Amino acid sequence: MDKDLNKLIWLVLPVVIFLVPYLSRVNGTGADLFLYGENGWIEILTVVFLFIAIFFGVLFLLLCRVQGHGWLQWWMALLVLGSIYFAGEEISWGQHIFGWETSSYWQSLNDQGETNLHNIGPLFDQIPRTLLSAAALVGGVLVPLYYSLSKRHPSVTSLHYWLWPTYVCVPAALFSMLVSWHEKMYGILGAEIPTVLDVRAGEVKESLLALFIMVYVMSVWYRARKLSR
């Protein structure tokens, strides 16, 4: 198996993002404002992960070439644009930072009165989230699991080597699916969620999905840089 990213990035970070919201509930609800909200650490980390993904994606476009796979430049450009959209929506394109007022026209369209698209309708919110979650499941969990169990790993010259996420993407992808397990389980049972499990799963999931994108982009950049050397 080729050497990939450092474990602090692909293993420790996802574990911390997944566990901290649950651990904060042990002492009650006092940590909610610290973790959540427009300036909470969960949302801040989401944006930071996406900015890092954008940075390494641009580095790849400027510095890395993979012989025989020119399409990879277009794929990385698409990932960079998607990360810009994701990050821009998270901070309402700067409104959460600079605090400008939402115009009356946009307030009539946006159900939270913010300068963003994802609060307008499912086309800009649920659909992209579902597609990204599906990508995390298939590319971040099932494909690496298949290669691990079959003991087959794609050649560096193949499309699969560059397109599919490697094992380093598994923790962030897997935790992004597990973070809402309690909501689904207690919803099926029709029972109230215990305080210790009552985390804001949607926001934590977004942060883990952003981390999944970051790790994937960094992994492609890292492996392409090694190859070019």
Short mmCIF file of C-alpha atoms in Angstrom, two decimals:
data_model
loop_
_atom_site.label_atom_id
_atom_site.label_comp_id
_atom_site.label_asym_id
_atom_site.label_seq_id
_atom_site.Cartn_x
_atom_site.Cartn_y
_atom_site.Cartn_z
CA MET A 1 0.00 0.00 0.00
CA ASP A 2 1.43 3.38 -1.01
CA LYS A 3 2.27 5.84 1.72
CA ASP A 4 -0.43 8.47 2.00
CA LEU A 5 -1.23 11.35 4.39
CA ASN A 6 -0.15 11.59 8.03
CA LYS A 7 -2.46 9.88 10.55
CA LEU A 8 -2.97 13.14 12.45
CA ILE A 9 -4.86 14.43 9.41
CA TRP A 10 -6.86 11.44 8.25
CA LEU A 11 -7.42 9.53 11.50
CA VAL A 12 -7.08 11.77 14.58
CA LEU A 13 -9.04 14.75 13.17
CA PRO A 14 -12.16 12.74 12.23
CA VAL A 15 -12.18 10.99 15.61
CA VAL A 16 -11.99 14.34 17.43
CA ILE A 17 -14.73 15.96 15.31
CA PHE A 18 -16.97 12.95 15.85
CA LEU A 19 -16.45 12.56 19.62
CA VAL A 20 -16.23 16.14 20.95
CA PRO A 21 -19.95 17.00 20.50
CA TYR A 22 -20.91 13.86 22.45
CA LEU A 23 -18.30 14.47 25.15
CA SER A 24 -19.55 18.05 25.55
CA ARG A 25 -23.01 16.72 26.44
CA VAL A 26 -21.63 14.94 29.51
CA ASN A 27 -21.56 18.29 31.33
CA GLY A 28 -24.95 19.41 30.05
CA THR A 29 -25.73 21.97 27.35
CA GLY A 30 -23.26 24.71 28.28
CA ALA A 31 -20.98 23.96 25.37
CA ASP A 32 -23.64 24.39 22.66
CA LEU A 33 -22.88 28.03 21.89
CA PHE A 34 -19.18 27.20 21.81
CA LEU A 35 -19.66 24.34 19.38
CA TYR A 36 -22.59 25.38 17.23
CA GLY A 37 -24.13 28.51 15.76
CA GLU A 38 -22.76 30.80 13.10
CA ASN A 39 -19.50 31.39 14.99
CA GLY A 40 -19.30 28.03 16.75
CA TRP A 41 -16.24 25.84 16.35
CA ILE A 42 -18.05 23.19 14.32
CA GLU A 43 -18.95 25.66 11.58
CA ILE A 44 -15.57 27.40 11.78
CA LEU A 45 -13.78 24.06 11.29
CA THR A 46 -16.10 23.21 8.39
CA VAL A 47 -15.02 26.38 6.58
CA VAL A 48 -11.35 25.87 7.50
CA PHE A 49 -11.40 22.34 6.08
CA LEU A 50 -12.92 23.62 2.85
CA PHE A 51 -10.41 26.47 2.52
CA ILE A 52 -7.59 23.96 2.97
CA ALA A 53 -9.18 21.77 0.27
CA ILE A 54 -9.37 24.79 -2.05
CA PHE A 55 -5.71 25.67 -1.32
CA PHE A 56 -4.39 22.20 -2.11
CA GLY A 57 -6.70 21.87 -5.09
CA VAL A 58 -5.28 25.07 -6.58
CA LEU A 59 -1.74 23.86 -5.77
CA PHE A 60 -2.48 20.68 -7.68
CA LEU A 61 -3.78 22.63 -10.67
CA LEU A 62 -0.69 24.86 -10.70
CA LEU A 63 2.04 22.35 -9.97
CA CYS A 64 0.99 18.76 -10.62
CA ARG A 65 0.59 16.85 -13.86
CA VAL A 66 -0.21 13.15 -14.05
CA GLN A 67 0.90 11.65 -17.36
CA GLY A 68 -1.97 10.12 -19.32
CA HIS A 69 -4.61 11.61 -17.02
CA GLY A 70 -5.20 15.16 -18.23
CA TRP A 71 -8.84 14.81 -17.18
CA LEU A 72 -7.63 14.93 -13.56
CA GLN A 73 -7.08 18.69 -13.91
CA TRP A 74 -10.75 19.16 -14.80
CA TRP A 75 -11.86 16.89 -11.97
CA MET A 76 -9.77 18.85 -9.47
CA ALA A 77 -11.10 22.15 -10.84
CA LEU A 78 -14.64 20.83 -10.27
CA LEU A 79 -13.75 19.88 -6.68
CA VAL A 80 -12.30 23.34 -6.07
CA LEU A 81 -15.46 25.02 -7.40
CA GLY A 82 -17.63 22.72 -5.29
CA SER A 83 -15.56 23.53 -2.19
CA ILE A 84 -15.88 27.26 -2.89
CA TYR A 85 -19.65 26.87 -3.12
CA PHE A 86 -19.80 24.79 0.08
CA ALA A 87 -17.61 27.25 2.02
CA GLY A 88 -19.40 30.30 0.61
CA GLU A 89 -22.78 28.92 1.62
CA GLU A 90 -21.52 28.09 5.13
CA ILE A 91 -20.54 31.72 5.76
CA SER A 92 -23.42 33.12 3.66
CA TRP A 93 -20.80 34.47 1.26
CA GLY A 94 -19.29 36.69 3.95
CA GLN A 95 -22.43 37.83 5.76
CA HIS A 96 -21.51 35.86 8.91
CA ILE A 97 -18.12 37.58 8.94
CA PHE A 98 -18.95 41.15 7.90
CA GLY A 99 -22.52 41.25 9.18
CA TRP A 100 -24.28 43.02 6.33
CA GLU A 101 -28.07 43.19 6.23
CA THR A 102 -30.02 40.91 3.91
CA SER A 103 -32.06 42.79 1.32
CA SER A 104 -35.84 42.64 1.66
CA TYR A 105 -36.10 40.85 -1.69
CA TRP A 106 -33.66 38.12 -0.65
CA GLN A 107 -35.36 37.77 2.73
CA SER A 108 -38.58 36.96 0.91
CA LEU A 109 -36.79 34.09 -0.89
CA ASN A 110 -34.60 32.79 1.92
CA ASP A 111 -36.37 31.05 4.81
CA GLN A 112 -33.67 32.15 7.30
CA GLY A 113 -33.16 35.66 5.95
CA GLU A 114 -29.53 35.03 4.98
CA THR A 115 -27.50 35.75 1.86
CA ASN A 116 -27.17 32.19 0.65
CA LEU A 117 -28.79 29.71 -1.70
CA HIS A 118 -29.18 26.60 0.43
CA ASN A 119 -32.06 28.06 2.43
CA ILE A 120 -34.07 28.73 -0.72
CA GLY A 121 -34.93 25.17 -1.72
CA PRO A 122 -33.79 21.54 -2.02
CA LEU A 123 -31.99 22.13 -5.34
CA PHE A 124 -29.25 24.04 -3.51
CA ASP A 125 -29.34 22.17 -0.19
CA GLN A 126 -30.74 18.63 0.13
CA ILE A 127 -29.71 17.50 -3.37
CA PRO A 128 -26.01 18.54 -3.09
CA ARG A 129 -25.89 17.16 0.48
CA THR A 130 -27.37 13.83 -0.64
CA LEU A 131 -24.94 13.56 -3.57
CA LEU A 132 -21.98 14.32 -1.31
CA SER A 133 -23.19 11.81 1.29
CA ALA A 134 -23.52 9.17 -1.44
CA ALA A 135 -20.00 9.96 -2.66
CA ALA A 136 -18.70 9.57 0.90
CA LEU A 137 -20.45 6.20 1.26
CA VAL A 138 -19.38 4.75 -2.09
CA GLY A 139 -15.99 6.38 -2.56
CA GLY A 140 -15.01 6.87 1.05
CA VAL A 141 -16.13 3.54 2.52
CA LEU A 142 -17.23 0.86 0.03
CA VAL A 143 -14.46 1.24 -2.55
CA PRO A 144 -11.55 1.30 -0.04
CA LEU A 145 -13.19 -1.64 1.75
CA TYR A 146 -13.41 -3.55 -1.53
CA TYR A 147 -9.74 -2.98 -2.33
CA SER A 148 -8.74 -3.93 1.21
CA LEU A 149 -10.75 -7.17 1.30
CA SER A 150 -9.81 -8.22 -2.23
CA LYS A 151 -6.16 -7.28 -1.63
CA ARG A 152 -6.20 -5.67 -5.05
CA HIS A 153 -4.90 -2.14 -5.40
CA PRO A 154 -5.06 -0.14 -8.65
CA SER A 155 -1.87 0.67 -10.49
CA VAL A 156 -0.60 4.24 -10.36
CA THR A 157 -1.16 4.42 -14.12
CA SER A 158 -4.86 3.54 -13.88
CA LEU A 159 -7.84 5.87 -13.69
CA HIS A 160 -9.05 4.16 -10.50
CA TYR A 161 -5.87 5.02 -8.60
CA TRP A 162 -6.53 8.73 -9.02
CA LEU A 163 -10.32 8.88 -9.08
CA TRP A 164 -11.28 6.77 -6.05
CA PRO A 165 -10.49 7.88 -2.49
CA THR A 166 -7.92 5.78 -0.64
CA TYR A 167 -8.04 4.35 2.87
CA VAL A 168 -7.23 7.79 4.33
CA CYS A 169 -10.76 8.97 3.50
CA VAL A 170 -12.50 6.14 5.37
CA PRO A 171 -12.68 7.67 8.91
CA ALA A 172 -14.19 11.03 7.87
CA ALA A 173 -16.62 9.35 5.45
CA LEU A 174 -17.66 6.66 7.94
CA PHE A 175 -18.15 9.07 10.85
CA SER A 176 -20.21 11.40 8.65
CA MET A 177 -22.73 8.57 8.33
CA LEU A 178 -22.57 7.40 11.95
CA VAL A 179 -22.99 10.83 13.55
CA SER A 180 -26.76 10.78 13.07
CA TRP A 181 -27.31 7.14 14.07
CA HIS A 182 -29.06 8.11 17.30
CA GLU A 183 -31.58 10.37 15.54
CA LYS A 184 -32.56 7.54 13.17
CA MET A 185 -32.71 4.89 15.90
CA TYR A 186 -34.73 6.92 18.39
CA GLY A 187 -36.92 8.19 15.56
CA ILE A 188 -37.80 4.59 14.63
CA LEU A 189 -38.47 3.76 18.26
CA GLY A 190 -40.51 6.93 18.77
CA ALA A 191 -38.47 7.72 21.89
CA GLU A 192 -36.88 10.93 23.14
CA ILE A 193 -33.14 11.25 22.53
CA PRO A 194 -31.14 11.23 25.81
CA THR A 195 -29.35 14.50 26.56
CA VAL A 196 -25.93 12.91 26.29
CA LEU A 197 -26.68 11.90 22.68
CA ASP A 198 -28.56 15.03 21.66
CA VAL A 199 -25.93 16.60 19.43
CA ARG A 200 -26.66 18.70 16.36
CA ALA A 201 -25.89 15.87 13.99
CA GLY A 202 -26.53 17.88 10.82
CA GLU A 203 -23.82 20.45 11.57
CA VAL A 204 -21.34 17.82 12.71
CA LYS A 205 -22.03 15.80 9.55
CA GLU A 206 -21.34 18.85 7.38
CA SER A 207 -18.00 19.32 9.13
CA LEU A 208 -17.06 15.67 8.60
CA LEU A 209 -18.06 15.84 4.93
CA ALA A 210 -15.91 18.96 4.53
CA LEU A 211 -13.06 17.04 6.17
CA PHE A 212 -13.68 14.15 3.75
CA ILE A 213 -13.27 16.55 0.81
CA MET A 214 -10.12 18.06 2.35
CA VAL A 215 -8.48 14.68 2.96
CA TYR A 216 -9.36 13.48 -0.55
CA VAL A 217 -7.94 16.58 -2.26
CA MET A 218 -4.81 16.55 -0.10
CA SER A 219 -4.30 12.84 -0.82
CA VAL A 220 -4.49 13.33 -4.58
CA TRP A 221 -2.12 16.31 -4.36
CA TYR A 222 0.32 14.45 -2.10
CA ARG A 223 0.49 11.36 -4.30
CA ALA A 224 0.78 13.41 -7.51
CA ARG A 225 3.60 15.51 -6.02
CA LYS A 226 5.48 12.35 -5.04
CA LEU A 227 5.03 10.95 -8.55
CA SER A 228 6.26 14.17 -10.19
CA ARG A 229 9.43 14.03 -8.10
#
